mmCIF file of C-alpha atoms in Angstrom:
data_model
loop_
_atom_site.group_PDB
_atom_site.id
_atom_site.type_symbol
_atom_site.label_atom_id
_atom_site.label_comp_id
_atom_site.label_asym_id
_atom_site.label_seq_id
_atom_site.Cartn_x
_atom_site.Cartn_y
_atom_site.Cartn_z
ATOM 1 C CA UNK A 1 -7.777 26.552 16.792
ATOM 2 C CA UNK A 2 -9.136 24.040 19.606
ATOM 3 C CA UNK A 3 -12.762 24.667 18.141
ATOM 4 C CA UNK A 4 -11.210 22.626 15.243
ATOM 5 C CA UNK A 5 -8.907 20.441 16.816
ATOM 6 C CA UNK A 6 -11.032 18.745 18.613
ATOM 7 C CA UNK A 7 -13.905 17.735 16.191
ATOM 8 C CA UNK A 8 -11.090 17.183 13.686
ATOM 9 C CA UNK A 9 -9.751 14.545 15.998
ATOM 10 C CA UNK A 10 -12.764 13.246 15.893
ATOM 11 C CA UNK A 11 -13.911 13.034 12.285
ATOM 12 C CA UNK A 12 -10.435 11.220 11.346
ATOM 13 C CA UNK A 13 -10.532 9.154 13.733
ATOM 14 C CA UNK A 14 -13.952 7.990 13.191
ATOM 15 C CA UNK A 15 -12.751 7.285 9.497
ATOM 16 C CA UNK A 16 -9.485 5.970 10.364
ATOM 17 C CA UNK A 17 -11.449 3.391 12.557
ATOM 18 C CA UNK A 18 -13.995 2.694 9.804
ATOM 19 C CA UNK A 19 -11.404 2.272 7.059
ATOM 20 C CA UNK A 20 -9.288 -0.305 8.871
ATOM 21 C CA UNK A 21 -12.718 -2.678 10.084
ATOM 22 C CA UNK A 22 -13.663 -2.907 6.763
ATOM 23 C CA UNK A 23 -11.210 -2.170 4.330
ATOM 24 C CA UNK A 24 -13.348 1.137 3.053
ATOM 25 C CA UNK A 25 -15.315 3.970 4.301
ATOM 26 C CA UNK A 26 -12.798 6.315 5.219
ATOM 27 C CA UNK A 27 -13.994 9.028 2.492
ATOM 28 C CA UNK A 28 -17.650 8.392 3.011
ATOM 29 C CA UNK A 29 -17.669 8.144 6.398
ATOM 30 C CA UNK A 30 -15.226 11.459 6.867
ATOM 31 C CA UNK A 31 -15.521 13.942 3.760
ATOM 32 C CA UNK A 32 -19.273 15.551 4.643
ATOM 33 C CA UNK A 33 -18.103 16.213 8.199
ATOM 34 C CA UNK A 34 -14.625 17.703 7.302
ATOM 35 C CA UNK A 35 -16.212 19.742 4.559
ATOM 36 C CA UNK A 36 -18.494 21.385 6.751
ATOM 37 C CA UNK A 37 -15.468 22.040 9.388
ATOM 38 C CA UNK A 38 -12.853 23.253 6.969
ATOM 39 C CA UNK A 39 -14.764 23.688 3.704
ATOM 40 C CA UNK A 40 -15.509 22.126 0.458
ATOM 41 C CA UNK A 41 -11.960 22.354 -1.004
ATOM 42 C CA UNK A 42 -10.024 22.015 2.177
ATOM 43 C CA UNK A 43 -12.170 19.188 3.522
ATOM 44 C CA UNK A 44 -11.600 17.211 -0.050
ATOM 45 C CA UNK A 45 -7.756 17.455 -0.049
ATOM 46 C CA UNK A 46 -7.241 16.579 3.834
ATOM 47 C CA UNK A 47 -9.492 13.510 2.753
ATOM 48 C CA UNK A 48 -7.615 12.617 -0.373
ATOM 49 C CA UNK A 49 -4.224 12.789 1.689
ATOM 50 C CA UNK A 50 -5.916 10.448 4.753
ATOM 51 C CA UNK A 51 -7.198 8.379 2.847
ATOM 52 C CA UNK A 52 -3.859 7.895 0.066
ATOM 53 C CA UNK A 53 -2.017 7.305 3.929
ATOM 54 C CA UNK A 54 -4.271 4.790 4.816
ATOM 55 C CA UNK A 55 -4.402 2.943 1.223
ATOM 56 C CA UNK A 56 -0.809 2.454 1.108
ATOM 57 C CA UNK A 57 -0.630 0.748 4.351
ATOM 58 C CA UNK A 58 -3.296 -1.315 4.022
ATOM 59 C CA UNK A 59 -2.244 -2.783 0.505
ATOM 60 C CA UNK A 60 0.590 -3.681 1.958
ATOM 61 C CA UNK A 61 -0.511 -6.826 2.635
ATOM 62 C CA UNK A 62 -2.597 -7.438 -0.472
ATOM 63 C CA UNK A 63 -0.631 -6.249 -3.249
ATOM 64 C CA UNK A 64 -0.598 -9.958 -4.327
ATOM 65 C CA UNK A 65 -4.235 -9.886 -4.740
ATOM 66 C CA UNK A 66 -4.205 -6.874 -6.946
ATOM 67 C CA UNK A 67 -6.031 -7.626 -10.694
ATOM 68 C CA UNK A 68 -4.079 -5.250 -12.967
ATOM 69 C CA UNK A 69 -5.789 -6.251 -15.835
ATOM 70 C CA UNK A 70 -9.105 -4.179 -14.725
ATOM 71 C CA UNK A 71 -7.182 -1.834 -12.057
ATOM 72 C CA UNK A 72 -5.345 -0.366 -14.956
ATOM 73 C CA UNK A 73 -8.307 0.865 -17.048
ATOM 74 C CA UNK A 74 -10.121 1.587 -13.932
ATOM 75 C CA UNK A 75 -6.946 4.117 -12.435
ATOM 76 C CA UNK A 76 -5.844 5.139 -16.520
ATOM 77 C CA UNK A 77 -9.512 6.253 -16.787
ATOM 78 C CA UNK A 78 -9.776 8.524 -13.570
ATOM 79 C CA UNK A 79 -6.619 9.790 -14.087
ATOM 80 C CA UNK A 80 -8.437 11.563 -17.139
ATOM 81 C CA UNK A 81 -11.534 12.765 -15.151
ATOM 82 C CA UNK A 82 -9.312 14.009 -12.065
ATOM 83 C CA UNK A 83 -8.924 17.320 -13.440
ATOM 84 C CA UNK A 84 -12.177 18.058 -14.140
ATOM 85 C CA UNK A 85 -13.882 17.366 -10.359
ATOM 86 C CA UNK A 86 -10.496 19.896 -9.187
ATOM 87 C CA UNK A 87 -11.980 22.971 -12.228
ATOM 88 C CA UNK A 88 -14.898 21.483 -10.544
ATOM 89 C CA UNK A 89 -14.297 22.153 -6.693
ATOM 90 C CA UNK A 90 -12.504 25.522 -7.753
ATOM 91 C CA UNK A 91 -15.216 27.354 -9.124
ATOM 92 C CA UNK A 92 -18.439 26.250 -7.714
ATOM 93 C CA UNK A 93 -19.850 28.811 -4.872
ATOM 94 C CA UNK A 94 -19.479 26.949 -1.272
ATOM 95 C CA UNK A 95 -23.275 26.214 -1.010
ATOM 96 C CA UNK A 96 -23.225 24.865 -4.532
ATOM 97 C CA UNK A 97 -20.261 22.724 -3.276
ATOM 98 C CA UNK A 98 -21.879 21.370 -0.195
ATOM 99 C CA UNK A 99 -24.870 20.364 -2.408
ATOM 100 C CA UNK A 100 -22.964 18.698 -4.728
ATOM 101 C CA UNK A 101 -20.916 16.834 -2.664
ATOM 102 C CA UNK A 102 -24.059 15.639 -0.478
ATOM 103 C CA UNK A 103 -25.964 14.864 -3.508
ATOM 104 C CA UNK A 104 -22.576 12.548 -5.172
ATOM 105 C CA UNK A 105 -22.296 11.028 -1.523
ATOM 106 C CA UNK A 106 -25.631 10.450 -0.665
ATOM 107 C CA UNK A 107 -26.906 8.835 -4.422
ATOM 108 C CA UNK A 108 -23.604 6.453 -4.436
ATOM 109 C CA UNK A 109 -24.397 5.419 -1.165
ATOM 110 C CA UNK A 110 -28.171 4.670 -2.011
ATOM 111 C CA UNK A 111 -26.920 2.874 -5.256
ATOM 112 C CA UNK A 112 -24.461 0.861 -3.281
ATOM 113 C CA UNK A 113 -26.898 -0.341 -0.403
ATOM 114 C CA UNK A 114 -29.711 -1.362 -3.137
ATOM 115 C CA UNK A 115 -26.739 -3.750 -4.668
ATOM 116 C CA UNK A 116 -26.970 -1.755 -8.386
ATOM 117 C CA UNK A 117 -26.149 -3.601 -11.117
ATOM 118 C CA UNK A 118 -25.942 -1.945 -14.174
ATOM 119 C CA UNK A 119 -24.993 -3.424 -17.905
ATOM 120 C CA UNK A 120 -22.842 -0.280 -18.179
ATOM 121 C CA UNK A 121 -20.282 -1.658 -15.823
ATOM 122 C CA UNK A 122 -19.488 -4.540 -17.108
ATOM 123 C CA UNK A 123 -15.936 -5.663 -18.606
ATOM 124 C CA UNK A 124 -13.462 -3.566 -20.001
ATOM 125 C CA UNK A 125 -15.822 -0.742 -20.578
ATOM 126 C CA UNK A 126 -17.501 -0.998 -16.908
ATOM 127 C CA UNK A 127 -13.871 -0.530 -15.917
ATOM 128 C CA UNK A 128 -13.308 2.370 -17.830
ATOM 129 C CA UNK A 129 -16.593 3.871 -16.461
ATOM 130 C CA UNK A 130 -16.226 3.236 -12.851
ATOM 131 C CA UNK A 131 -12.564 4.623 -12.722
ATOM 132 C CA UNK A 132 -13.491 7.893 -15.099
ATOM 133 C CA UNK A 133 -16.766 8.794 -12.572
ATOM 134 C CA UNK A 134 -14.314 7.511 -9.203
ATOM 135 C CA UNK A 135 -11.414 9.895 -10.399
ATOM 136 C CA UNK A 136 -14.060 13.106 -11.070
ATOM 137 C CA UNK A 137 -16.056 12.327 -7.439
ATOM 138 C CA UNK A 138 -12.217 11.304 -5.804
ATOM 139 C CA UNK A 139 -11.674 14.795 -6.541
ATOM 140 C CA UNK A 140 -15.104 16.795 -6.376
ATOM 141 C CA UNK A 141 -15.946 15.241 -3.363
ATOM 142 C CA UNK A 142 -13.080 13.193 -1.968
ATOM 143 C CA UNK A 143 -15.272 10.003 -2.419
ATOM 144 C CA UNK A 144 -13.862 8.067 -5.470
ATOM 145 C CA UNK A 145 -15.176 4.263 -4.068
ATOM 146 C CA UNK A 146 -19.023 3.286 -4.525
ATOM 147 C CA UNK A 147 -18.764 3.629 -8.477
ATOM 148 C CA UNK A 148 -15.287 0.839 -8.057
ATOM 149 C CA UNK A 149 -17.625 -0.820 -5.349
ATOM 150 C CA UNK A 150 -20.577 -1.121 -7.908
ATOM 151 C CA UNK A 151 -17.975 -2.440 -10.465
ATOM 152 C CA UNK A 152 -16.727 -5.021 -8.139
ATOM 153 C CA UNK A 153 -20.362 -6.154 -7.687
ATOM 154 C CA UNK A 154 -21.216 -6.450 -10.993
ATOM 155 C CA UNK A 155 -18.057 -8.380 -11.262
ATOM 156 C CA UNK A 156 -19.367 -10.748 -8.916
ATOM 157 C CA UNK A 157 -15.710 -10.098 -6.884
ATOM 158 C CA UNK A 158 -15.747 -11.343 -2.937
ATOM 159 C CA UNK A 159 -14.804 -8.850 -0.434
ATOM 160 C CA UNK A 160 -11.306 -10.809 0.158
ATOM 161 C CA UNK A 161 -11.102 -10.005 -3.918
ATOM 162 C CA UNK A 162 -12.382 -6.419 -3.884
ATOM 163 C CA UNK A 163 -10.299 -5.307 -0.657
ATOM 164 C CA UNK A 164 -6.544 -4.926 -2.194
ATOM 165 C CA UNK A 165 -7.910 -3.609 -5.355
ATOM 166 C CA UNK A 166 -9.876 -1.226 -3.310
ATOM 167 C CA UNK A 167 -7.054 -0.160 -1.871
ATOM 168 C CA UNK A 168 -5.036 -0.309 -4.703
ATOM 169 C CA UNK A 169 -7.095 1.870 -6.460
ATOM 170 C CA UNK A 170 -7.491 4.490 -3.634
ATOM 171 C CA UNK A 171 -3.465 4.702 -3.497
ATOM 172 C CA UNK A 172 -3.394 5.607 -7.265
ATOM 173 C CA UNK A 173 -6.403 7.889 -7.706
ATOM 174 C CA UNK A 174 -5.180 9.757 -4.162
ATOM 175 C CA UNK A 175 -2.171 10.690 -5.822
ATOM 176 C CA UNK A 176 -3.444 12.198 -8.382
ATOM 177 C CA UNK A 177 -6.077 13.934 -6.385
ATOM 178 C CA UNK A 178 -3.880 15.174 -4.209
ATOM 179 C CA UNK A 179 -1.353 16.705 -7.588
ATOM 180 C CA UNK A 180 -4.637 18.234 -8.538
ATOM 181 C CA UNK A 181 -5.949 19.788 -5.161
ATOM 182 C CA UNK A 182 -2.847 20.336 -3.289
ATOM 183 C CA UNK A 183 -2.227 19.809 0.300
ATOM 184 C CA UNK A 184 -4.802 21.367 2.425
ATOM 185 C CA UNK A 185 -3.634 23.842 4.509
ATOM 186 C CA UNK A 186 -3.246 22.885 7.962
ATOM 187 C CA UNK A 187 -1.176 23.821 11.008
ATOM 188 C CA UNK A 188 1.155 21.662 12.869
ATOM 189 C CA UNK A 189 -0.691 20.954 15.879
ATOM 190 C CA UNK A 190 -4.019 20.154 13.570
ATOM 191 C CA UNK A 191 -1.361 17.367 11.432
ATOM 192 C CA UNK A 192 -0.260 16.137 14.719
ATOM 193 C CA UNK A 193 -3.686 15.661 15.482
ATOM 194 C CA UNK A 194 -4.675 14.126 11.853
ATOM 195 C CA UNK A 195 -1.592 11.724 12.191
ATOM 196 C CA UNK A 196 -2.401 10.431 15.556
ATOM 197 C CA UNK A 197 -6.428 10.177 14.933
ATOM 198 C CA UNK A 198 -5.238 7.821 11.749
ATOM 199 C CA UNK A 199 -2.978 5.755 14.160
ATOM 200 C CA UNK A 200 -5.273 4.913 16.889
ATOM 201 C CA UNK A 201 -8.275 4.333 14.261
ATOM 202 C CA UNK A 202 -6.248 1.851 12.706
ATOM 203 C CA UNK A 203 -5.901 0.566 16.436
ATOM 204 C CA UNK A 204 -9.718 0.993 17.072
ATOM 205 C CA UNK A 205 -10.368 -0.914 13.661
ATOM 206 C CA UNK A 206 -8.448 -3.299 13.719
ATOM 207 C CA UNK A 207 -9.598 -4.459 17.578
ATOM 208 C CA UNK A 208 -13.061 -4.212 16.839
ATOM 209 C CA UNK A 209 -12.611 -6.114 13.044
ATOM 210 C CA UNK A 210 -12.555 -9.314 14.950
ATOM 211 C CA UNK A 211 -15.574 -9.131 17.203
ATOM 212 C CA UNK A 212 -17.963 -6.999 14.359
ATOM 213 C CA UNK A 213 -19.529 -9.345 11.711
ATOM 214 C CA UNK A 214 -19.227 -7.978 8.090
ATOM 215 C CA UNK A 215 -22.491 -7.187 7.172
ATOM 216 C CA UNK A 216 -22.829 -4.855 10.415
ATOM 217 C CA UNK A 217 -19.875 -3.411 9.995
ATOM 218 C CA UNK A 218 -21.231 -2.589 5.947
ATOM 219 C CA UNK A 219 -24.214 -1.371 6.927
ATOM 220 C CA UNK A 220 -22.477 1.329 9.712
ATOM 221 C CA UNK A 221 -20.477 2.453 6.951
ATOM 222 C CA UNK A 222 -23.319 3.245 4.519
ATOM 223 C CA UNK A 223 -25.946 4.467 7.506
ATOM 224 C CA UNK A 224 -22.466 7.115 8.616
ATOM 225 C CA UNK A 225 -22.306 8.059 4.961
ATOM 226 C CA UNK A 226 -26.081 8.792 4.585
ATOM 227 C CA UNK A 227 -26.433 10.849 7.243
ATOM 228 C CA UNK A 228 -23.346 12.642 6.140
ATOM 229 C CA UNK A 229 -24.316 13.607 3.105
ATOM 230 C CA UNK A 230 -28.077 14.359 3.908
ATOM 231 C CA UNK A 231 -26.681 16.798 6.023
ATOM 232 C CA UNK A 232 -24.035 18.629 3.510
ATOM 233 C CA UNK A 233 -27.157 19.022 1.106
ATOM 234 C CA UNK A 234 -29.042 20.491 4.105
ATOM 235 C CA UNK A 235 -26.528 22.848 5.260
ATOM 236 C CA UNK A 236 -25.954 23.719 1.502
ATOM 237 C CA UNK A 237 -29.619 24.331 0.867
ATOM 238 C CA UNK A 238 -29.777 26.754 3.905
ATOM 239 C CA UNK A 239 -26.639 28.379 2.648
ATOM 240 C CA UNK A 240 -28.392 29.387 -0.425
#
């Protein structure tokens, strides 16, 4: 169990700390390192429930700032596609997983850092897009936000706009991740661990969100996520 513990700590935390300096990351920064300790499916559901957790609390601040009028195409539409990254997940052989899952991470990523904007995203039917591929990666891969992210910037949204609705959108599509792929299976001393990594990276993020300027603080986030996934599609190529 302490083989696990420990670098469990470690990946939530790291995510935890990521999520609360700039409003994001937890998924991308956490899901290719938890799915290579605990496994495709496990790894996806403990991020889905971490990263629900950490949603709720942050929106509680923002809820004001929430735009229904595209959240509710964008969560009505992944509540569709959900089910389909779960079948997805379930039936895949592990080193088909961890390629999948690297490949998702690491080509939202790359789309995110070169600033995408694509026609298809736009309006009501960019809403519907970015929340029906968000909801089948949310649960696939347990990384649901660059397609919201490249929806917000072909929006033209600020970050102070894109942050609650971010998180907004995380609570929802969470939930219905985690209805779809359970609870992942952990023992008590590995929760007590998950619980306090997400405390103190709150903490750790919020401490360090006042002396980081955004754009470095972006740029660790996508970097964290790169490497991540490059390294599920490796292990999943040498699986094979």
């Amino acid at each position: 169990m302490t083989t696990t513990l420990i670098p469990l700590t470690g990946i939530v935390l790291l995510g935890a700390s990521v999520q609360w300096l700039t409003g994001m990351g937890f998924a991308l920064v956490a899901v290719p390192a938890l799915i290579l300790l605990l496994g495709p499916a496990q790894g996806v559901a403990l991020a889905n429930c971490a990263a629900g957790a950490i949603s709720v609390v942050g929106l509680a601040g923002g809820l004001r700032r929430v735009r229904l009028a595209a959240m509710v195409p964008l969560c009505a539409a992944a509540a569709c596609t959900v089910p389909a990254g779960t079948w997805l997940t379930h039936r895949l052989p592990p080193p088909y997983l961890l390629l999948t899952m690297g490949a998702l991470v690491t080509v939202a990523v790359l789309l995110v850092m070169r600033g995408a904007r694509l026609a298809a995203l736009g309006g009501r039917g960019g809403a519907l897009t970015a929340g029906a591929v968000g909801g089948f990666m949310n649960s696939a891969a347990g990384v649901g936000g660059p397609p919201v992210s490249l929806y917000a910037l072909n929006a033209g949204w600020t970050v102070r706009e894109f942050v609650p609705n971010a998180q907004f959108y995380g609570v929802v599509v969470n939930a219905f991740s985690v209805t779809a792929n359970g609870i992942p299976a952990l023992s008590a001393a590995e929760w007590t661990a998950v619980g306090t990594a997400m405390v103190a990276g709150g903490v750790i993020g919020t401490a360090v969100g006042d002396r980081l300027p955004e754009h470095h603080a972006r740029r660790l986030v996508l970097l964290l996520a790169l490497t991540g996934g490059a390294t599920a599609v490796a292990k999943g190529v040498w699986a094979l």
